[in-house]
Amino acid sequence: MVAEFGEPTPLTNPTAGAAEALPTVAEKKAEGAARHADEVLRWADFPGPERAAFTSSISERALVWVFAPTQDGKGRTSPWSSPPRGAIHLTRAERAEAASILVAGVGGVTVAIPAALVAAADPSDGADLAPGTPVLFSMAGPGSLEGTSRYGRVADGEMVTVNELEPAFSEDEEPGVVSQFVERAWLRVLDGKLALGAPVVYTAEGATGCGVYVAPGPTSGQRWVLNAAGDLELVDAAEPIDVGRQYRVGDEVRAGYDMAPATVIGVSGPGLGYVVAKKKSTVRSHHAFTCVAPPR
């Protein structure tokens, strides 16, 4: 005997409608950006120096080089810790305030960069560059603060092709050389002067190190320098490294993050990096040209 049940009731998924209503990744990002559009991360107790007159010369959407602090993945953590950790970036100014330049950060958050930590990009940078000219460059061009700048030497001045070292994955492996085409406005020539992005030898609390110059400090003689750890440090003194100079095997130099005396025993690039043997040590090490200087 067969039971009669009538017309079957169609099965339904109670979560189907909810799934269809879930926002997409793009919608979530747009919502987050809108929510944080008016949020500005500031270095409230920046000790200086102030550079108020400079901000009036920066127009909206102007290309600028900046030291910018590292944000978290969503951009919601205030990055102006003490000391702030960050990097040099090429970006565009959103607008200028009395003593700050505002730029687009991560996750739709705006970051206020003290004007002392900003340099205007020169569109003429890159014109008539000789092969071997040392430069700071942005491979991806201006954008958010998620990309960082790099160092290299011009290979072809007409097309502005830049050679840079490709990092090695072990101490025994020699780094390779990568060629990149770079827009002329996306690079900054390193002319041996103290300017934002210039490699320097610095002194802090009696110790010597290799770093990147960012700005003068709040008092005479002090300098803001990006150290090897990626921290913005206030140091006692800084001198630019002559990165235009290239070394040969047998040359005496100072090299490495501690700028210790050493002898060049190998060259990469050419002129992009050096294998050195440090005095009173049997260890050979490889260093980019930005951390190699003449002996005292």
PDB file of C-alpha atoms in Angstrom, residues 34-292:
ATOM      1  CA  ALA A  34      34.325  56.539   3.053  1.00  0.00           C
ATOM      2  CA  ARG A  35      34.235  55.899   6.799  1.00  0.00           C
ATOM      3  CA  HIS A  36      37.830  57.052   7.240  1.00  0.00           C
ATOM      4  CA  ALA A  37      37.848  59.830   4.645  1.00  0.00           C
ATOM      5  CA  ASP A  38      37.853  62.543   7.295  1.00  0.00           C
ATOM      6  CA  GLU A  39      40.377  60.788   9.534  1.00  0.00           C
ATOM      7  CA  VAL A  40      43.848  62.341   9.529  1.00  0.00           C
ATOM      8  CA  LEU A  41      46.817  60.728  11.258  1.00  0.00           C
ATOM      9  CA  ARG A  42      49.117  63.404  12.639  1.00  0.00           C
ATOM     10  CA  TRP A  43      52.424  63.615  14.456  1.00  0.00           C
ATOM     11  CA  ALA A  44      50.966  65.773  17.194  1.00  0.00           C
ATOM     12  CA  ASP A  45      54.216  66.356  19.111  1.00  0.00           C
ATOM     13  CA  PHE A  46      56.611  66.632  16.144  1.00  0.00           C
ATOM     14  CA  PRO A  47      59.634  68.433  17.650  1.00  0.00           C
ATOM     15  CA  GLY A  48      60.487  70.287  14.479  1.00  0.00           C
ATOM     16  CA  PRO A  49      61.743  72.046  12.606  1.00  0.00           C
ATOM     17  CA  GLU A  50      58.683  73.756  11.210  1.00  0.00           C
ATOM     18  CA  ARG A  51      58.717  74.634   7.537  1.00  0.00           C
ATOM     19  CA  ALA A  52      55.554  76.643   7.115  1.00  0.00           C
ATOM     20  CA  ALA A  53      56.709  78.718   4.123  1.00  0.00           C
ATOM     21  CA  PHE A  54      57.351  75.550   2.098  1.00  0.00           C
ATOM     22  CA  THR A  55      53.740  74.377   2.183  1.00  0.00           C
ATOM     23  CA  SER A  56      52.494  77.394   0.232  1.00  0.00           C
ATOM     24  CA  SER A  57      54.605  76.306  -2.761  1.00  0.00           C
ATOM     25  CA  ILE A  58      53.017  72.828  -2.963  1.00  0.00           C
ATOM     26  CA  SER A  59      49.943  72.686  -5.167  1.00  0.00           C
ATOM     27  CA  GLU A  60      47.191  70.073  -5.034  1.00  0.00           C
ATOM     28  CA  ARG A  61      48.216  66.778  -6.723  1.00  0.00           C
ATOM     29  CA  ALA A  62      51.844  67.913  -6.921  1.00  0.00           C
ATOM     30  CA  LEU A  63      54.467  65.154  -6.937  1.00  0.00           C
ATOM     31  CA  VAL A  64      56.351  65.017  -3.637  1.00  0.00           C
ATOM     32  CA  TRP A  65      58.932  62.813  -1.964  1.00  0.00           C
ATOM     33  CA  VAL A  66      58.060  62.148   1.673  1.00  0.00           C
ATOM     34  CA  PHE A  67      59.113  60.179   4.691  1.00  0.00           C
ATOM     35  CA  ALA A  68      55.892  58.432   5.658  1.00  0.00           C
ATOM     36  CA  PRO A  69      55.284  56.161   8.649  1.00  0.00           C
ATOM     37  CA  THR A  70      54.274  52.534   8.268  1.00  0.00           C
ATOM     38  CA  GLN A  71      50.540  51.917   8.731  1.00  0.00           C
ATOM     39  CA  ASP A  72      48.824  48.649   9.485  1.00  0.00           C
ATOM     40  CA  GLY A  73      47.018  46.808   6.692  1.00  0.00           C
ATOM     41  CA  LYS A  74      43.805  48.789   7.185  1.00  0.00           C
ATOM     42  CA  GLY A  75      45.498  52.103   7.870  1.00  0.00           C
ATOM     43  CA  ARG A  76      43.652  52.605  11.140  1.00  0.00           C
ATOM     44  CA  THR A  77      46.576  52.501  13.568  1.00  0.00           C
ATOM     45  CA  SER A  78      48.255  55.829  14.223  1.00  0.00           C
ATOM     46  CA  PRO A  79      51.769  55.322  12.859  1.00  0.00           C
ATOM     47  CA  TRP A  80      53.394  58.356  14.435  1.00  0.00           C
ATOM     48  CA  SER A  81      54.880  56.349  17.295  1.00  0.00           C
ATOM     49  CA  SER A  82      58.153  57.277  18.934  1.00  0.00           C
ATOM     50  CA  PRO A  83      60.283  56.699  17.015  1.00  0.00           C
ATOM     51  CA  PRO A  84      58.150  56.354  13.892  1.00  0.00           C
ATOM     52  CA  ARG A  85      59.067  53.513  11.548  1.00  0.00           C
ATOM     53  CA  GLY A  86      58.665  54.101   7.823  1.00  0.00           C
ATOM     54  CA  ALA A  87      60.229  54.675   4.428  1.00  0.00           C
ATOM     55  CA  ILE A  88      60.752  57.201   1.634  1.00  0.00           C
ATOM     56  CA  HIS A  89      57.885  57.358  -0.879  1.00  0.00           C
ATOM     57  CA  LEU A  90      56.954  59.224  -4.041  1.00  0.00           C
ATOM     58  CA  THR A  91      53.338  60.315  -3.851  1.00  0.00           C
ATOM     59  CA  ARG A  92      50.991  63.207  -4.594  1.00  0.00           C
ATOM     60  CA  ALA A  93      49.974  65.970  -2.231  1.00  0.00           C
ATOM     61  CA  GLU A  94      46.270  65.966  -1.463  1.00  0.00           C
ATOM     62  CA  ARG A  95      46.436  69.420   0.043  1.00  0.00           C
ATOM     63  CA  ALA A  96      48.704  71.643   2.134  1.00  0.00           C
ATOM     64  CA  GLU A  97      48.146  72.946   5.642  1.00  0.00           C
ATOM     65  CA  ALA A  98      50.109  75.527   7.621  1.00  0.00           C
ATOM     66  CA  ALA A  99      52.967  73.148   8.502  1.00  0.00           C
ATOM     67  CA  SER A 100      51.992  69.811   6.934  1.00  0.00           C
ATOM     68  CA  ILE A 101      51.374  68.168   3.585  1.00  0.00           C
ATOM     69  CA  LEU A 102      48.413  65.779   3.504  1.00  0.00           C
ATOM     70  CA  VAL A 103      48.755  62.586   1.437  1.00  0.00           C
ATOM     71  CA  ALA A 104      46.623  59.511   0.863  1.00  0.00           C
ATOM     72  CA  GLY A 105      47.503  56.680   3.221  1.00  0.00           C
ATOM     73  CA  VAL A 106      46.385  53.068   3.453  1.00  0.00           C
ATOM     74  CA  GLY A 107      42.688  52.188   3.713  1.00  0.00           C
ATOM     75  CA  GLY A 108      41.387  55.642   2.803  1.00  0.00           C
ATOM     76  CA  VAL A 109      43.098  57.291   5.768  1.00  0.00           C
ATOM     77  CA  THR A 110      44.848  60.626   5.226  1.00  0.00           C
ATOM     78  CA  VAL A 111      48.334  61.081   6.678  1.00  0.00           C
ATOM     79  CA  ALA A 112      49.656  64.527   7.611  1.00  0.00           C
ATOM     80  CA  ILE A 113      53.398  64.675   6.896  1.00  0.00           C
ATOM     81  CA  PRO A 114      55.323  67.451   8.693  1.00  0.00           C
ATOM     82  CA  ALA A 115      56.592  69.761   5.951  1.00  0.00           C
ATOM     83  CA  ALA A 116      60.184  69.231   7.109  1.00  0.00           C
ATOM     84  CA  LEU A 117      59.890  65.606   5.968  1.00  0.00           C
ATOM     85  CA  VAL A 118      58.740  66.517   2.448  1.00  0.00           C
ATOM     86  CA  ALA A 119      60.632  67.470  -0.723  1.00  0.00           C
ATOM     87  CA  ALA A 120      59.094  68.612  -3.981  1.00  0.00           C
ATOM     88  CA  ALA A 121      59.774  66.339  -6.951  1.00  0.00           C
ATOM     89  CA  ASP A 122      61.624  68.063  -9.778  1.00  0.00           C
ATOM     90  CA  PRO A 123      60.235  67.070 -13.190  1.00  0.00           C
ATOM     91  CA  SER A 124      63.636  67.898 -14.699  1.00  0.00           C
ATOM     92  CA  ASP A 125      65.252  65.163 -12.619  1.00  0.00           C
ATOM     93  CA  GLY A 126      66.395  62.534 -15.071  1.00  0.00           C
ATOM     94  CA  ALA A 127      67.184  64.881 -17.936  1.00  0.00           C
ATOM     95  CA  ASP A 128      70.557  64.339 -19.635  1.00  0.00           C
ATOM     96  CA  LEU A 129      71.675  61.711 -17.164  1.00  0.00           C
ATOM     97  CA  ALA A 130      74.982  59.998 -17.791  1.00  0.00           C
ATOM     98  CA  PRO A 131      75.250  56.224 -17.352  1.00  0.00           C
ATOM     99  CA  GLY A 132      76.295  55.425 -13.810  1.00  0.00           C
ATOM    100  CA  THR A 133      74.466  58.392 -12.249  1.00  0.00           C
ATOM    101  CA  PRO A 134      73.151  57.326  -8.818  1.00  0.00           C
ATOM    102  CA  VAL A 135      69.425  57.842  -8.264  1.00  0.00           C
ATOM    103  CA  LEU A 136      66.595  57.233  -5.849  1.00  0.00           C
ATOM    104  CA  PHE A 137      63.570  56.034  -7.808  1.00  0.00           C
ATOM    105  CA  SER A 138      60.009  54.773  -7.564  1.00  0.00           C
ATOM    106  CA  MET A 139      59.381  51.893  -9.946  1.00  0.00           C
ATOM    107  CA  ALA A 140      55.574  52.094  -9.698  1.00  0.00           C
ATOM    108  CA  GLY A 141      55.363  55.870  -9.702  1.00  0.00           C
ATOM    109  CA  PRO A 142      53.315  58.012  -7.335  1.00  0.00           C
ATOM    110  CA  GLY A 143      50.556  56.301  -5.438  1.00  0.00           C
ATOM    111  CA  SER A 144      49.543  55.394  -1.924  1.00  0.00           C
ATOM    112  CA  LEU A 145      52.085  54.792   0.807  1.00  0.00           C
ATOM    113  CA  GLU A 146      52.178  51.030   0.192  1.00  0.00           C
ATOM    114  CA  GLY A 147      55.167  51.056  -2.204  1.00  0.00           C
ATOM    115  CA  THR A 148      58.696  52.172  -1.343  1.00  0.00           C
ATOM    116  CA  SER A 149      61.568  53.743  -3.223  1.00  0.00           C
ATOM    117  CA  ARG A 150      64.789  52.080  -4.360  1.00  0.00           C
ATOM    118  CA  TYR A 151      68.358  52.976  -5.240  1.00  0.00           C
ATOM    119  CA  GLY A 152      70.143  52.310  -8.498  1.00  0.00           C
ATOM    120  CA  ARG A 153      72.355  53.694 -11.244  1.00  0.00           C
ATOM    121  CA  VAL A 154      71.262  54.973 -14.638  1.00  0.00           C
ATOM    122  CA  ALA A 155      72.082  52.519 -17.423  1.00  0.00           C
ATOM    123  CA  ASP A 156      70.620  54.463 -20.355  1.00  0.00           C
ATOM    124  CA  GLY A 157      70.027  58.185 -19.963  1.00  0.00           C
ATOM    125  CA  GLU A 158      67.856  58.535 -23.065  1.00  0.00           C
ATOM    126  CA  MET A 159      65.209  56.039 -21.920  1.00  0.00           C
ATOM    127  CA  VAL A 160      66.164  56.368 -18.228  1.00  0.00           C
ATOM    128  CA  THR A 161      66.749  52.702 -17.594  1.00  0.00           C
ATOM    129  CA  VAL A 162      67.933  52.103 -14.039  1.00  0.00           C
ATOM    130  CA  ASN A 163      69.962  49.141 -12.822  1.00  0.00           C
ATOM    131  CA  GLU A 164      69.440  47.935  -9.269  1.00  0.00           C
ATOM    132  CA  LEU A 165      70.651  44.990  -7.232  1.00  0.00           C
ATOM    133  CA  GLU A 166      68.394  41.970  -6.868  1.00  0.00           C
ATOM    134  CA  PRO A 167      68.796  40.711  -3.282  1.00  0.00           C
ATOM    135  CA  ALA A 168      70.601  37.444  -2.665  1.00  0.00           C
ATOM    136  CA  PHE A 169      68.928  34.752  -0.572  1.00  0.00           C
ATOM    137  CA  SER A 170      72.071  33.575   1.198  1.00  0.00           C
ATOM    138  CA  GLU A 171      75.447  34.925   2.237  1.00  0.00           C
ATOM    139  CA  ASP A 172      77.184  32.755  -0.371  1.00  0.00           C
ATOM    140  CA  GLU A 173      74.966  33.903  -3.251  1.00  0.00           C
ATOM    141  CA  GLU A 174      75.876  36.980  -5.262  1.00  0.00           C
ATOM    142  CA  PRO A 175      73.010  39.412  -5.883  1.00  0.00           C
ATOM    143  CA  GLY A 176      71.894  39.832  -9.479  1.00  0.00           C
ATOM    144  CA  VAL A 177      71.213  42.993 -11.467  1.00  0.00           C
ATOM    145  CA  VAL A 178      67.711  44.046 -12.570  1.00  0.00           C
ATOM    146  CA  SER A 179      67.041  46.736 -15.197  1.00  0.00           C
ATOM    147  CA  GLN A 180      63.920  48.877 -14.833  1.00  0.00           C
ATOM    148  CA  PHE A 181      62.489  51.564 -17.107  1.00  0.00           C
ATOM    149  CA  VAL A 182      61.668  54.577 -14.933  1.00  0.00           C
ATOM    150  CA  GLU A 183      59.695  57.706 -15.811  1.00  0.00           C
ATOM    151  CA  ARG A 184      61.914  60.759 -15.485  1.00  0.00           C
ATOM    152  CA  ALA A 185      59.632  62.396 -12.930  1.00  0.00           C
ATOM    153  CA  TRP A 186      59.822  59.272 -10.765  1.00  0.00           C
ATOM    154  CA  LEU A 187      63.479  59.555  -9.865  1.00  0.00           C
ATOM    155  CA  ARG A 188      65.637  61.800  -7.730  1.00  0.00           C
ATOM    156  CA  VAL A 189      69.278  62.363  -8.616  1.00  0.00           C
ATOM    157  CA  LEU A 190      71.731  61.818  -5.759  1.00  0.00           C
ATOM    158  CA  ASP A 191      74.233  64.651  -6.105  1.00  0.00           C
ATOM    159  CA  GLY A 192      76.234  64.154  -2.902  1.00  0.00           C
ATOM    160  CA  LYS A 193      74.357  66.830  -0.952  1.00  0.00           C
ATOM    161  CA  LEU A 194      72.309  66.503   2.229  1.00  0.00           C
ATOM    162  CA  ALA A 195      68.794  66.175   0.853  1.00  0.00           C
ATOM    163  CA  LEU A 196      65.844  63.889   1.499  1.00  0.00           C
ATOM    164  CA  GLY A 197      66.745  60.370   0.391  1.00  0.00           C
ATOM    165  CA  ALA A 198      70.524  60.862   0.380  1.00  0.00           C
ATOM    166  CA  PRO A 199      72.590  57.977   1.841  1.00  0.00           C
ATOM    167  CA  VAL A 200      74.623  59.191   4.821  1.00  0.00           C
ATOM    168  CA  VAL A 201      77.091  58.182   7.488  1.00  0.00           C
ATOM    169  CA  TYR A 202      75.663  59.339  10.809  1.00  0.00           C
ATOM    170  CA  THR A 203      76.745  59.550  14.430  1.00  0.00           C
ATOM    171  CA  ALA A 204      74.356  58.932  17.327  1.00  0.00           C
ATOM    172  CA  GLU A 205      75.434  58.609  20.963  1.00  0.00           C
ATOM    173  CA  GLY A 206      79.014  57.944  19.917  1.00  0.00           C
ATOM    174  CA  ALA A 207      78.159  55.143  17.468  1.00  0.00           C
ATOM    175  CA  THR A 208      78.506  55.353  13.675  1.00  0.00           C
ATOM    176  CA  GLY A 209      75.975  53.981  11.223  1.00  0.00           C
ATOM    177  CA  CYS A 210      74.769  54.003   7.621  1.00  0.00           C
ATOM    178  CA  GLY A 211      71.357  55.502   6.956  1.00  0.00           C
ATOM    179  CA  VAL A 212      69.215  57.785   4.819  1.00  0.00           C
ATOM    180  CA  TYR A 213      68.981  61.531   5.376  1.00  0.00           C
ATOM    181  CA  VAL A 214      65.474  62.901   5.829  1.00  0.00           C
ATOM    182  CA  ALA A 215      65.654  66.445   7.250  1.00  0.00           C
ATOM    183  CA  PRO A 216      67.478  68.824   9.585  1.00  0.00           C
ATOM    184  CA  GLY A 217      66.672  68.355  13.257  1.00  0.00           C
ATOM    185  CA  PRO A 218      65.009  70.761  15.674  1.00  0.00           C
ATOM    186  CA  THR A 219      68.337  72.135  16.958  1.00  0.00           C
ATOM    187  CA  SER A 220      71.544  73.134  15.209  1.00  0.00           C
ATOM    188  CA  GLY A 221      73.644  70.175  14.076  1.00  0.00           C
ATOM    189  CA  GLN A 222      70.943  67.559  14.651  1.00  0.00           C
ATOM    190  CA  ARG A 223      69.599  65.518  11.735  1.00  0.00           C
ATOM    191  CA  TRP A 224      66.581  63.288  11.111  1.00  0.00           C
ATOM    192  CA  VAL A 225      67.917  60.030   9.650  1.00  0.00           C
ATOM    193  CA  LEU A 226      66.234  56.773   8.655  1.00  0.00           C
ATOM    194  CA  ASN A 227      68.396  54.097  10.271  1.00  0.00           C
ATOM    195  CA  ALA A 228      68.991  50.470   9.258  1.00  0.00           C
ATOM    196  CA  ALA A 229      66.056  49.288  11.379  1.00  0.00           C
ATOM    197  CA  GLY A 230      63.677  51.568   9.478  1.00  0.00           C
ATOM    198  CA  ASP A 231      63.220  53.979  12.393  1.00  0.00           C
ATOM    199  CA  LEU A 232      63.327  57.752  11.993  1.00  0.00           C
ATOM    200  CA  GLU A 233      66.095  58.728  14.404  1.00  0.00           C
ATOM    201  CA  LEU A 234      67.327  62.107  15.626  1.00  0.00           C
ATOM    202  CA  VAL A 235      71.132  61.929  15.356  1.00  0.00           C
ATOM    203  CA  ASP A 236      74.024  64.161  16.350  1.00  0.00           C
ATOM    204  CA  ALA A 237      75.590  64.521  12.908  1.00  0.00           C
ATOM    205  CA  ALA A 238      75.310  63.179   9.348  1.00  0.00           C
ATOM    206  CA  GLU A 239      77.535  63.468   6.272  1.00  0.00           C
ATOM    207  CA  PRO A 240      76.468  62.497   2.741  1.00  0.00           C
ATOM    208  CA  ILE A 241      78.083  59.452   1.163  1.00  0.00           C
ATOM    209  CA  ASP A 242      79.717  60.123  -2.204  1.00  0.00           C
ATOM    210  CA  VAL A 243      77.580  57.572  -4.049  1.00  0.00           C
ATOM    211  CA  GLY A 244      78.805  58.907  -7.372  1.00  0.00           C
ATOM    212  CA  ARG A 245      82.167  57.330  -6.676  1.00  0.00           C
ATOM    213  CA  GLN A 246      82.754  53.747  -7.792  1.00  0.00           C
ATOM    214  CA  TYR A 247      85.361  51.434  -6.259  1.00  0.00           C
ATOM    215  CA  ARG A 248      87.682  48.750  -7.566  1.00  0.00           C
ATOM    216  CA  VAL A 249      89.057  45.582  -6.042  1.00  0.00           C
ATOM    217  CA  GLY A 250      91.749  46.496  -3.515  1.00  0.00           C
ATOM    218  CA  ASP A 251      90.265  49.881  -2.530  1.00  0.00           C
ATOM    219  CA  GLU A 252      90.068  50.679   1.169  1.00  0.00           C
ATOM    220  CA  VAL A 253      86.554  51.724   2.281  1.00  0.00           C
ATOM    221  CA  ARG A 254      84.120  51.892   5.162  1.00  0.00           C
ATOM    222  CA  ALA A 255      81.168  49.565   4.661  1.00  0.00           C
ATOM    223  CA  GLY A 256      78.062  48.090   6.227  1.00  0.00           C
ATOM    224  CA  TYR A 257      75.545  49.371   8.712  1.00  0.00           C
ATOM    225  CA  ASP A 258      78.371  50.057  11.198  1.00  0.00           C
ATOM    226  CA  MET A 259      80.606  51.620   8.493  1.00  0.00           C
ATOM    227  CA  ALA A 260      83.615  49.590   9.646  1.00  0.00           C
ATOM    228  CA  PRO A 261      86.982  49.736   7.796  1.00  0.00           C
ATOM    229  CA  ALA A 262      87.146  47.167   4.980  1.00  0.00           C
ATOM    230  CA  THR A 263      88.814  46.224   1.694  1.00  0.00           C
ATOM    231  CA  VAL A 264      86.892  45.736  -1.567  1.00  0.00           C
ATOM    232  CA  ILE A 265      87.380  42.173  -2.850  1.00  0.00           C
ATOM    233  CA  GLY A 266      84.555  42.064  -5.417  1.00  0.00           C
ATOM    234  CA  VAL A 267      82.251  44.351  -7.430  1.00  0.00           C
ATOM    235  CA  SER A 268      78.613  43.837  -8.508  1.00  0.00           C
ATOM    236  CA  GLY A 269      76.797  45.864 -11.082  1.00  0.00           C
ATOM    237  CA  PRO A 270      79.205  47.521 -11.781  1.00  0.00           C
ATOM    238  CA  GLY A 271      79.062  50.027  -8.989  1.00  0.00           C
ATOM    239  CA  LEU A 272      75.803  48.723  -7.491  1.00  0.00           C
ATOM    240  CA  GLY A 273      77.359  46.720  -4.692  1.00  0.00           C
ATOM    241  CA  TYR A 274      80.640  45.552  -3.253  1.00  0.00           C
ATOM    242  CA  VAL A 275      81.934  42.417  -1.600  1.00  0.00           C
ATOM    243  CA  VAL A 276      84.236  43.483   1.223  1.00  0.00           C
ATOM    244  CA  ALA A 277      86.479  41.921   3.814  1.00  0.00           C
ATOM    245  CA  LYS A 278      86.322  43.866   7.035  1.00  0.00           C
ATOM    246  CA  LYS A 279      89.435  44.522   9.061  1.00  0.00           C
ATOM    247  CA  LYS A 280      90.059  42.108  11.964  1.00  0.00           C
ATOM    248  CA  SER A 281      87.493  39.713  10.513  1.00  0.00           C
ATOM    249  CA  THR A 282      87.576  36.698   8.202  1.00  0.00           C
ATOM    250  CA  VAL A 283      83.960  37.179   7.126  1.00  0.00           C
ATOM    251  CA  ARG A 284      83.217  38.511   3.635  1.00  0.00           C
ATOM    252  CA  SER A 285      80.012  40.495   3.225  1.00  0.00           C
ATOM    253  CA  HIS A 286      78.114  42.183   0.420  1.00  0.00           C
ATOM    254  CA  HIS A 287      76.849  45.764   0.671  1.00  0.00           C
ATOM    255  CA  ALA A 288      74.900  48.052  -1.648  1.00  0.00           C
ATOM    256  CA  PHE A 289      76.750  51.125  -2.925  1.00  0.00           C
ATOM    257  CA  THR A 290      74.609  53.273  -0.619  1.00  0.00           C
ATOM    258  CA  CYS A 291      76.445  51.834   2.423  1.00  0.00           C
ATOM    259  CA  VAL A 292      80.027  52.085   1.160  1.00  0.00           C
TER     260      VAL A 292
END
